[in-house]
Amino acid sequence: MARRETALQAAHGRLRQLIGSEFRSGEKLPNERDLADRLEVSRATVREVLGQLAAEGVVTRTWGIGTFVHDDAERVPVSIGDVTALRDRITATGHRPTLQDASVSRAKCPADCARVLGLEPDSPVWRVDRLFAVDGVPAAWIRDHLPLRFDGRDLDPSGLLSIDLDMFEFLASATGMPVRRAEIELTAVLADDEATGRLGVAIGHPLVTATQVGYGTGGAALFHGHITVRTDVLTLRISRGGAPEPAPPAG
């Protein structure tokens, strides 16, 4: 079984590479026999890998017509250059966000989170997991950590189990301090077992993860989190502003 899974993963990676290097969005792929010859695998393996790629949104399959590279134009562009709820960013593109799964629990603070929040490693913190979908397709898994108390106030993030409340909105209300800025660090990763279960992709599927830290007034760290994104569903957009235009000369 392990050998078969390894062979499938290898074929999956090679076929993704072939699609990315030789085919453009909307183009039709060769038939299963031709793909099997090129990849030097069986037709059954090609058929299974194409099924995985269809589930991941890389290709679309139509019975009796063929398999086509998914149209990039269908991806949802989401800006990460401002402090705005993900729910609202998706809605602004004309698509429908839903919260497919959510949980709030007490957990031990990871070391990287502890450094940011000024806590001892393994200190108790709130862990908030939320899985956002776009038009019914799992798109972004967010895991945030925040302190149990802030500035003498007990925090109760249970409201985040609803899509109607966002982390930024919750913190502004619960701490009396709105998130003034968020720092985001992007990393390309491959899906592991947990990401596979959350986002419905195959092991090794390329993803983007963003480490996000939200800061309030005076640079106080309010939360630390990780956003894992399916880039076949969402396209992350970063806007950078240049220097302000000089004022026109007087008179």
Coordinates of N, CA, C and O in Angstrom, one line a residue, residues 95 142-143 183 193 209 223 247:
H95 N -18.2 36.8 -4.9 CA -18.3 35.4 -4.5 C -18.9 35.2 -3.1 O -19.0 36.2 -2.4
I142 N -7.6 28.8 8.6 CA -6.9 29.8 9.5 C -6.8 29.2 10.9 O -7.8 28.8 11.5
R143 N -5.6 29.2 11.4 CA -5.4 28.8 12.8 C -4.8 30.0 13.6 O -3.7 30.4 13.3
E183 N 1.2 42.1 10.1 CA 2.4 41.7 9.4 C 2.2 40.3 8.9 O 1.8 39.4 9.6
D193 N -0.7 15.9 6.0 CA -1.9 15.2 6.4 C -3.0 16.1 6.9 O -4.2 15.9 6.5
T209 N 1.2 29.3 2.7 CA 0.8 29.6 4.1 C 1.3 31.0 4.4 O 2.4 31.4 4.0
F223 N -2.6 39.0 18.4 CA -2.8 37.6 18.0 C -1.7 37.1 17.0 O -1.0 38.0 16.4
A247 N 3.1 68.0 -4.3 CA 2.1 68.9 -4.4 C 2.4 69.8 -5.6 O 3.5 70.2 -5.9

